[in-house]
Coordinates of C-alpha atoms and ligand atoms in Angstrom, one line a residue:
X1 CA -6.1 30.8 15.6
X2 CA -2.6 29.7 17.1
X3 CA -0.4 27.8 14.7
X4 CA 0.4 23.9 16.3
X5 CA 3.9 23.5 15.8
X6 CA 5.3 19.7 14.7
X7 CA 8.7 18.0 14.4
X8 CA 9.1 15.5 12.2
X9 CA 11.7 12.5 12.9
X10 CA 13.1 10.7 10.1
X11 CA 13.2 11.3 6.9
X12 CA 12.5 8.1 5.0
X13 CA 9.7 6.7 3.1
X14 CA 7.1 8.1 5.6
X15 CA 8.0 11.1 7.2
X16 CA 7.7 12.8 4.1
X17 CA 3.9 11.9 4.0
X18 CA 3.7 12.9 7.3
X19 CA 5.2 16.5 6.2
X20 CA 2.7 17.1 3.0
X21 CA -0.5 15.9 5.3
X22 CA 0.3 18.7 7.9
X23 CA 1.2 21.0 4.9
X24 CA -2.8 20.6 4.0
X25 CA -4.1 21.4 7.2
X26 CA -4.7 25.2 8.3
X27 CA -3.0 26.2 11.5
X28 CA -0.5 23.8 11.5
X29 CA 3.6 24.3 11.2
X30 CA 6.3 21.9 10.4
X31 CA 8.9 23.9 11.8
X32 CA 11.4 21.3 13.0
X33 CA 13.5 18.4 11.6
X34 CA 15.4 15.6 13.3
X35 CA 17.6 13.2 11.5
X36 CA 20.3 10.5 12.7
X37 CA 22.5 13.6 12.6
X38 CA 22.9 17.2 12.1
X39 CA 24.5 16.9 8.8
X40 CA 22.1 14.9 7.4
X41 CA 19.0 16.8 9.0
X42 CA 20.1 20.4 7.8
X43 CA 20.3 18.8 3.9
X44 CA 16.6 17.3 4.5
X45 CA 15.4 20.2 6.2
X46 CA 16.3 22.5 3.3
X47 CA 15.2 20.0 0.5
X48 CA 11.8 20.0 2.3
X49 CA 11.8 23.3 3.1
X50 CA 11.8 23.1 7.2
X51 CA 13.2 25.9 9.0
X52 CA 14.7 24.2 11.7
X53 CA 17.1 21.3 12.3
X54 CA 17.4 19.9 15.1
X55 CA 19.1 16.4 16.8
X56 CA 16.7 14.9 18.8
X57 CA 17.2 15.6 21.9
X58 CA 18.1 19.5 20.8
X59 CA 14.1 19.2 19.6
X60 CA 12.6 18.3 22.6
X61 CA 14.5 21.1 24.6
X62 CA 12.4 23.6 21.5
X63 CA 9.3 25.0 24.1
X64 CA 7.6 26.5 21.0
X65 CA 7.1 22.6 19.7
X66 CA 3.6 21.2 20.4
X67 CA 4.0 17.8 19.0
X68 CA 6.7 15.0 17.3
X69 CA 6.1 12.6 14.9
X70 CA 7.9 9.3 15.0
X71 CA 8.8 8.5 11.4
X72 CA 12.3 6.7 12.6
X73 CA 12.5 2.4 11.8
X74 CA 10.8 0.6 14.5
X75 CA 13.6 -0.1 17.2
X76 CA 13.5 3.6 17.7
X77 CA 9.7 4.0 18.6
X78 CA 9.5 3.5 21.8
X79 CA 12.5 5.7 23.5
X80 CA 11.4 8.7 21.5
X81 CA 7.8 8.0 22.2
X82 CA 8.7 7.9 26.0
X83 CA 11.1 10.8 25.5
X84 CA 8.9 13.0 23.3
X85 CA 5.6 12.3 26.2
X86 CA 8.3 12.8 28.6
X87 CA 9.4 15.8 27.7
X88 CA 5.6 17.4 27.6
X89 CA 5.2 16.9 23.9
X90 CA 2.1 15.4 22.1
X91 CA 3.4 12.0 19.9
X92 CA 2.3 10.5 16.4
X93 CA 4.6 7.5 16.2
X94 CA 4.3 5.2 13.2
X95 CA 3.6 1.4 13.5
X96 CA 4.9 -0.5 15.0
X97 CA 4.2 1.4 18.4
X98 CA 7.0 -0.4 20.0
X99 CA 9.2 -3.7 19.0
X100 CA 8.4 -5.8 22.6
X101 CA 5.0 -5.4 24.3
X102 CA 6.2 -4.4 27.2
X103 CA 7.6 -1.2 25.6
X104 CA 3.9 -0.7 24.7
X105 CA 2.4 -1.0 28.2
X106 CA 5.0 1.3 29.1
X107 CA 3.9 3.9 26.6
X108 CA 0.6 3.2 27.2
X109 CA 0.5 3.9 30.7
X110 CA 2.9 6.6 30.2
X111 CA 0.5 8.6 27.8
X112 CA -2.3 8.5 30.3
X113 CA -0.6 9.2 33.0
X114 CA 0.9 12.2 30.8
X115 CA -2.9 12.8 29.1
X116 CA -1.5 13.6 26.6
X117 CA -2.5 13.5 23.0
X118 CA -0.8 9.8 21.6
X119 CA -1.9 8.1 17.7
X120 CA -0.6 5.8 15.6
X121 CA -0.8 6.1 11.9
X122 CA -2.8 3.2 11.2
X123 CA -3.7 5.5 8.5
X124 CA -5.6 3.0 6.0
X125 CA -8.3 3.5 8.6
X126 CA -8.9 7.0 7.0
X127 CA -10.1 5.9 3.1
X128 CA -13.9 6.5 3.4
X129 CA -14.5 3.5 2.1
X130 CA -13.3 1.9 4.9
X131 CA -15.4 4.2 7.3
X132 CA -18.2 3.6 5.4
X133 CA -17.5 -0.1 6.0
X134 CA -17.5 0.0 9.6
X135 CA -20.6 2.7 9.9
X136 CA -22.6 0.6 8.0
X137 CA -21.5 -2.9 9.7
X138 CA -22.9 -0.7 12.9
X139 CA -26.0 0.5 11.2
X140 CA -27.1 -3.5 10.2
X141 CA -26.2 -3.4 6.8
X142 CA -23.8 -6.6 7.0
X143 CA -25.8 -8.5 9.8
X144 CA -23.4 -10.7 11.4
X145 CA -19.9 -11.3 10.5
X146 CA -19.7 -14.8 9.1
X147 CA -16.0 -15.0 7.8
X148 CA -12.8 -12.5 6.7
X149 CA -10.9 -13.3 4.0
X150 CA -7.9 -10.7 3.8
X151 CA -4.6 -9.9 2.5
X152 CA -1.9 -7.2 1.9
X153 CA 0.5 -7.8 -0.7
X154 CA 3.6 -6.0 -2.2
X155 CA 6.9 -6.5 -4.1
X156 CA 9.1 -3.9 -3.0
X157 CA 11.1 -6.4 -1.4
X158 CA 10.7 -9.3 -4.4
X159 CA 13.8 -9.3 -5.8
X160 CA 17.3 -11.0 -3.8
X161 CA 18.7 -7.3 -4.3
X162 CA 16.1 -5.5 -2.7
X163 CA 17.3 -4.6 0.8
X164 CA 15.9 -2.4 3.6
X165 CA 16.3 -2.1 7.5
X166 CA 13.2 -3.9 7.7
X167 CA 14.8 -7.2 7.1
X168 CA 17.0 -6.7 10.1
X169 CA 14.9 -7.9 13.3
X170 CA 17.4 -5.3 15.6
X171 CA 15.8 -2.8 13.9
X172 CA 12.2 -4.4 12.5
X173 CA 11.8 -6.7 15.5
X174 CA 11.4 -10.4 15.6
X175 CA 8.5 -9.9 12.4
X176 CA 9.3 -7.9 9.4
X177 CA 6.0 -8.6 6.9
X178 CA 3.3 -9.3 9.6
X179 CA 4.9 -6.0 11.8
X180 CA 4.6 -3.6 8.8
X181 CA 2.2 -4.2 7.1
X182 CA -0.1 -7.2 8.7
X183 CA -0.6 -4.8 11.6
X184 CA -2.5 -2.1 9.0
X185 CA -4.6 -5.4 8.1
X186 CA -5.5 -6.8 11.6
X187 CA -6.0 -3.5 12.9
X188 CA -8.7 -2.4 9.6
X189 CA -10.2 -6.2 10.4
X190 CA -10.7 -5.5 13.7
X191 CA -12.1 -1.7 12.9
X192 CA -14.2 -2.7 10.3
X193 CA -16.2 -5.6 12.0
X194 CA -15.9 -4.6 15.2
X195 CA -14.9 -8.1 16.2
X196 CA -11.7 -9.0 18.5
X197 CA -9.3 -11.5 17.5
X198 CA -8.9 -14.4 20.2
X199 CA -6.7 -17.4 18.2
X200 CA -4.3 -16.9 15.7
X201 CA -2.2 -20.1 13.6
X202 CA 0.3 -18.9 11.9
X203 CA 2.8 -20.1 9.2
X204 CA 5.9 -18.0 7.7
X205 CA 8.1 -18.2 5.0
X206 CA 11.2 -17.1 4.0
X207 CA 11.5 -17.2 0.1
X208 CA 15.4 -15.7 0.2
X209 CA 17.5 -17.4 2.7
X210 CA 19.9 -14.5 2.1
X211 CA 19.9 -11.5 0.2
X212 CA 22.3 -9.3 -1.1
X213 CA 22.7 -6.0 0.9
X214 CA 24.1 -2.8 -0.5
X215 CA 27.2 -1.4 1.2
X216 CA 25.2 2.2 0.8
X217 CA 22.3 2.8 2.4
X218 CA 19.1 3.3 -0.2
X219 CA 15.9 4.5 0.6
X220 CA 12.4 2.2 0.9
X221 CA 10.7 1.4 -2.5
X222 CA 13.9 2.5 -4.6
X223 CA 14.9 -0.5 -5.8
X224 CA 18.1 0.6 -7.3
X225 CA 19.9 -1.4 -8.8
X226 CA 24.0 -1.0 -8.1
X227 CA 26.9 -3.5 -9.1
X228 CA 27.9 -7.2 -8.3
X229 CA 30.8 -5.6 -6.0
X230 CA 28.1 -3.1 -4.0
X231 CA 26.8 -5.9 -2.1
X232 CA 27.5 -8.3 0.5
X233 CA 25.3 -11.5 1.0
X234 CA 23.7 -11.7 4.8
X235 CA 21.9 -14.5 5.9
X236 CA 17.5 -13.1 6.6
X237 CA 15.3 -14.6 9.2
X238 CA 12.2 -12.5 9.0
X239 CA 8.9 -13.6 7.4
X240 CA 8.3 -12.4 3.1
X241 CA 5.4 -13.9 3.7
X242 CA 2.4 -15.1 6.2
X243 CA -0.6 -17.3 6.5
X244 CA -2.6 -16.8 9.6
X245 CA -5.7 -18.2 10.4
X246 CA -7.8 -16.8 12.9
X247 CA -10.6 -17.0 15.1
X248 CA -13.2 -14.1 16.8
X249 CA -15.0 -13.8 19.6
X250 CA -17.8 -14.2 17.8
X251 CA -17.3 -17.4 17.5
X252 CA -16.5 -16.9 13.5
X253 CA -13.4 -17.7 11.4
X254 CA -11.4 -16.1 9.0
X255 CA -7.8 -15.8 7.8
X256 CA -5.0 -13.0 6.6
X257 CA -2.2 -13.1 4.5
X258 CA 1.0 -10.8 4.2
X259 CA 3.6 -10.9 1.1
X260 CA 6.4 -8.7 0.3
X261 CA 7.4 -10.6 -2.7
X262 CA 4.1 -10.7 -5.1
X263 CA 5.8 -9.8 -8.7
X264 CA 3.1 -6.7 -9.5
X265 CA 1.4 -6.1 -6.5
X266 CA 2.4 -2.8 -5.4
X267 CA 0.4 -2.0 -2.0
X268 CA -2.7 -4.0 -2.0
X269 CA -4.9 -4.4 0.4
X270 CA -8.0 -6.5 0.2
X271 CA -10.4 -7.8 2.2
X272 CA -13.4 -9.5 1.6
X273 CA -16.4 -9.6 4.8
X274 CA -18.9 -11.8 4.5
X275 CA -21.9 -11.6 6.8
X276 CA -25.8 -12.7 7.3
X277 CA -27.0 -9.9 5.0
X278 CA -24.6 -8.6 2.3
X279 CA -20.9 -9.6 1.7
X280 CA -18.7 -6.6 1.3
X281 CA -15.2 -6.7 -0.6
X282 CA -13.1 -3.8 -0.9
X283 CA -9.3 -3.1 -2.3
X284 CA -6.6 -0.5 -1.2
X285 CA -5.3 0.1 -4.7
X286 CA -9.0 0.7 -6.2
X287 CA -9.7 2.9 -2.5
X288 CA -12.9 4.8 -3.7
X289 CA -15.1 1.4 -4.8
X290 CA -16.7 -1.1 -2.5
X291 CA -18.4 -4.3 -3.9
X292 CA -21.3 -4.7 -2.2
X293 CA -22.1 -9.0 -2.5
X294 CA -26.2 -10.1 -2.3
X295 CA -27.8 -13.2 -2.5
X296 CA -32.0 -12.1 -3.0
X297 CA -31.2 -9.4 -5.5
X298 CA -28.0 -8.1 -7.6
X299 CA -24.9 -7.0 -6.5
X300 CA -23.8 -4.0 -5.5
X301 CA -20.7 -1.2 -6.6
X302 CA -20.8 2.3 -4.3
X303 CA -18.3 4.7 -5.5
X304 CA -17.2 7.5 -3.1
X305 CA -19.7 10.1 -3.1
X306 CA -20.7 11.9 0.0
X307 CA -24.0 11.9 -0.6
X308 CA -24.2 8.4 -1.0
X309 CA -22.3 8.0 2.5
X310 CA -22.8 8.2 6.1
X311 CA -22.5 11.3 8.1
X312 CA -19.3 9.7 9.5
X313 CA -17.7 8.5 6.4
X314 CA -18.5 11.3 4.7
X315 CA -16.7 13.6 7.0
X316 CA -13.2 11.8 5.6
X317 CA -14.2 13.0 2.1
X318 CA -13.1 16.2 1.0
X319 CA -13.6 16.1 -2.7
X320 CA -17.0 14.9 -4.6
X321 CA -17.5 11.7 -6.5
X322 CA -15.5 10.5 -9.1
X323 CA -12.6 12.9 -7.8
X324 CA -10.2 9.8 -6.3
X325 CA -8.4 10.1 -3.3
X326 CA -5.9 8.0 -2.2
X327 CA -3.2 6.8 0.3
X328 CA -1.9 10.9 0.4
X329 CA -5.3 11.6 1.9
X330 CA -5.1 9.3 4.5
X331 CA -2.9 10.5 6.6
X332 CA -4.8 14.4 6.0
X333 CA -8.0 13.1 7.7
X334 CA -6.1 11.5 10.5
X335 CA -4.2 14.3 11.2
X336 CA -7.2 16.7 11.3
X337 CA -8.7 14.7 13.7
X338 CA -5.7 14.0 16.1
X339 CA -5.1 17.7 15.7
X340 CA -8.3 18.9 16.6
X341 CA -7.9 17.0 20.1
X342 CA -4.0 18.5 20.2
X343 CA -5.7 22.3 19.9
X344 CA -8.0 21.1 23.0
X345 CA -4.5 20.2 24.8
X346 CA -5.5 16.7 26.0
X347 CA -6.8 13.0 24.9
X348 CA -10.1 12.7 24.4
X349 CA -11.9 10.3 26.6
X350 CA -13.4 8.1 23.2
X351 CA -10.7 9.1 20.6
X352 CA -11.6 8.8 16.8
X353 CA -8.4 8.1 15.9
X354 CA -6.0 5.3 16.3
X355 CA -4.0 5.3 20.1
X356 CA -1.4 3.9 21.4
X357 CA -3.9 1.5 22.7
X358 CA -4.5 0.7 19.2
X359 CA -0.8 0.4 19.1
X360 CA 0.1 -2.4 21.8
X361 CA -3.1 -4.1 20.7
X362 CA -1.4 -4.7 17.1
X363 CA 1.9 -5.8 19.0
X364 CA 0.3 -7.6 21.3
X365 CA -1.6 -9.9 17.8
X366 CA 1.9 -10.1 16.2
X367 CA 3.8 -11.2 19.2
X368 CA 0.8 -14.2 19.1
X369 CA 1.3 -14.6 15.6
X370 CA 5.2 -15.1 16.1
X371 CA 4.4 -17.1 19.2
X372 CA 1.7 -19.8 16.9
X373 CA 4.1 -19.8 14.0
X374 CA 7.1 -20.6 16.1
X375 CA 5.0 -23.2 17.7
X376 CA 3.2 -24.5 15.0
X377 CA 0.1 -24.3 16.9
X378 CA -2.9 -22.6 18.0
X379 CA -2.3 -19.2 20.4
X380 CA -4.7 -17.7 22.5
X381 CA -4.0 -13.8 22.6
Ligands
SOE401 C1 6.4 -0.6 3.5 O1 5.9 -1.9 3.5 C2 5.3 0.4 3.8 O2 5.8 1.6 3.7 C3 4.8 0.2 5.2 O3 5.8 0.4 6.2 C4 3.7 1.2 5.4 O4 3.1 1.1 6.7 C5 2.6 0.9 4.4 O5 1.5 1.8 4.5 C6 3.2 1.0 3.0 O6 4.3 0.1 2.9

């Protein structure tokens, strides 16, 4: 079978991810590299053992390459999206799609026009769990949705000396905590239940007025600590954390909140869905549980197990019970199926995975969210 050969861009937390999911999927190649320059992209290129480096623009020139991966900070999404589609090439970008919606339209109507094959790693779609979730929500397990009760919380960014390019809104956007990682949460929400947001009311905070940045760049989740003279104190304006109430067009309630700066939660995800028949609660750092909630007979717990599954859910699983998987595998099962409609050469008319649909849909929430908590009021989407 022909190889598919990828680029990766950036180097950072992600794109590194990106590189071992390929890695475990036959018939695909990393065999290029891009990185803010060519200095930088030849040392990460031979520390991950890529045999090309290339600048950006030098990559798109490469015929031989099939597909890029956008793995850059947000402001950069949407001209390499539109460059990479441009330029003939099939596009993973990472969320945020784009940091203004109408970059999204734009890519959006550029990747049909283009037909093109176009995800975004909304990639916490791709536990089982959470397929399982959704496949039986549409089989009648959960009846219907009464109320969601979710949140994502970290600390990578608790302390005043933790600093990242995500606190800069040129290169995050005008949200930093509800744009990273309360777009993974809205978009599972909306996934899981099926449901479509129509009112958000949203409240931020800010817990450090002003942090202390280090003079030398350091990588996501490092956390390294450097001297009093390292840093220099900038004022921040983007959101540690979020409350957002919301309302779907079922009629039904429910609410989310993001925090960056909850001492001991590392990268949790939970969310609790309560409907007419069961109540389901399930947590990203516990992946291959589910809590299944009854009121005329006992509780539930359903581990990961294939045979316990749903045809659909099941396909994500790729080793049997009690073997975990976990955030690594993620990004595996939603390559294999973005890559199985790259090999046909085209988008699929219903595509599994996440789109760039999927993508502006996310902006389009958060822009809302901004929009109510600016506001202080109820927004329609
Ligand atoms: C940082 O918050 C981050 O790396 C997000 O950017 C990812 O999308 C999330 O999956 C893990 O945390």
């Amino acid at each position: 079978m022909k190889k598919i050969k990828a680029a990766i861009v950036g180097t950072g937390f992600i794109g590194p991810a990106h590189l071992e999911a390929l890695r475990r999927i036959p018939y695909v190649e990393v065999t290029a590299l891009c990185e803010v320059n060519m200095e930088l992209a030849r040392a990460k290129a031979d520390i991950l053992g890529i045999p090309n480096a290339y600048t950006f623009e030098e990559m798109l020139q490469q015929k031989d390459i099939d597909v890029v991966h956008i793995c850059t900070p947000n402001f950069l999404h949407y001209s390499q999206s539109k460059a990479a589609l441009e330029a003939g090439k099939h596009v993973v970008c990472e969320k945020p799609l784009a940091t203004k919606i109408e970059e999204a339209e734009e890519l959006v109507a550029l990747a049909k026009e283009t037909g093109l094959v176009n995800a975004v790693h909304f990639n916490l779609r791709y536990y089982p769990m959470v397929r399982q979730m959704k496949t039986m929500r549409e089989n009648g397990d959960l009846g219907e949705v009464y109320s969601i009760m979710g949140s994502y919380l970290q600390d990578w960014l608790f302390l005043k000396t933790d600093y990242n390019w995500r606190l800069e809104p040129d290169k995050s956007g005008d949200s930093r905590a509800i744009a990273d990682i309360g777009s993974h949460l809205l978009d599972l929400t909306e996934y899981v239940t099926g449901l479509k947001v129509t009112e958000v009311m949203a409240d931020f905070s800010t817990v450090h007025k002003t942090r202390l940045k280090p003079l030398k760049a350091i990588e996501t989740y490092s956390g390294k600590m450097l001297q009093e003279s390292d840093y220099e104190e900038v004022p921040i304006n983007t959101e540690d954390h979020a409350t957002v109430m919301l309302r779907f067009d079922n009629g039904n309630k429910g609410s989310v909140t993001v925090s960056q700066v909850n001492a001991g939660r590392k990268n949790r995800l939970n969310i609790e869905i309560a409907g007419s028949k069961s109540n389901y609660e399930w947590c990203s750092e516990k992946p291959n549980e589910l809590w299944i909630g009854k009121r005329e007979s006992a509780n539930q717990h359903l581990m990961k197990d294939p045979s316990l599954f749903t045809p659909e859910a099941a396909g994500l699983i790729s080793f049997p019970g009690g073997h975990n998987e976990g955030f690594p595998d993620t990004s595996k099962q939603m390559f294999k199926e973005v890559y199985a409609a790259i090999r046909e050469g085209k988008q699929p008319d219903e595509p599994s995975f996440p789109t760039f649909e999927d993508g502006h849909r996310e902006l389009l929430i958060c822009e809302r969210i901004i929009e109510s908590h600016r506001k202080q009021s109820w927004v329609k989407i």
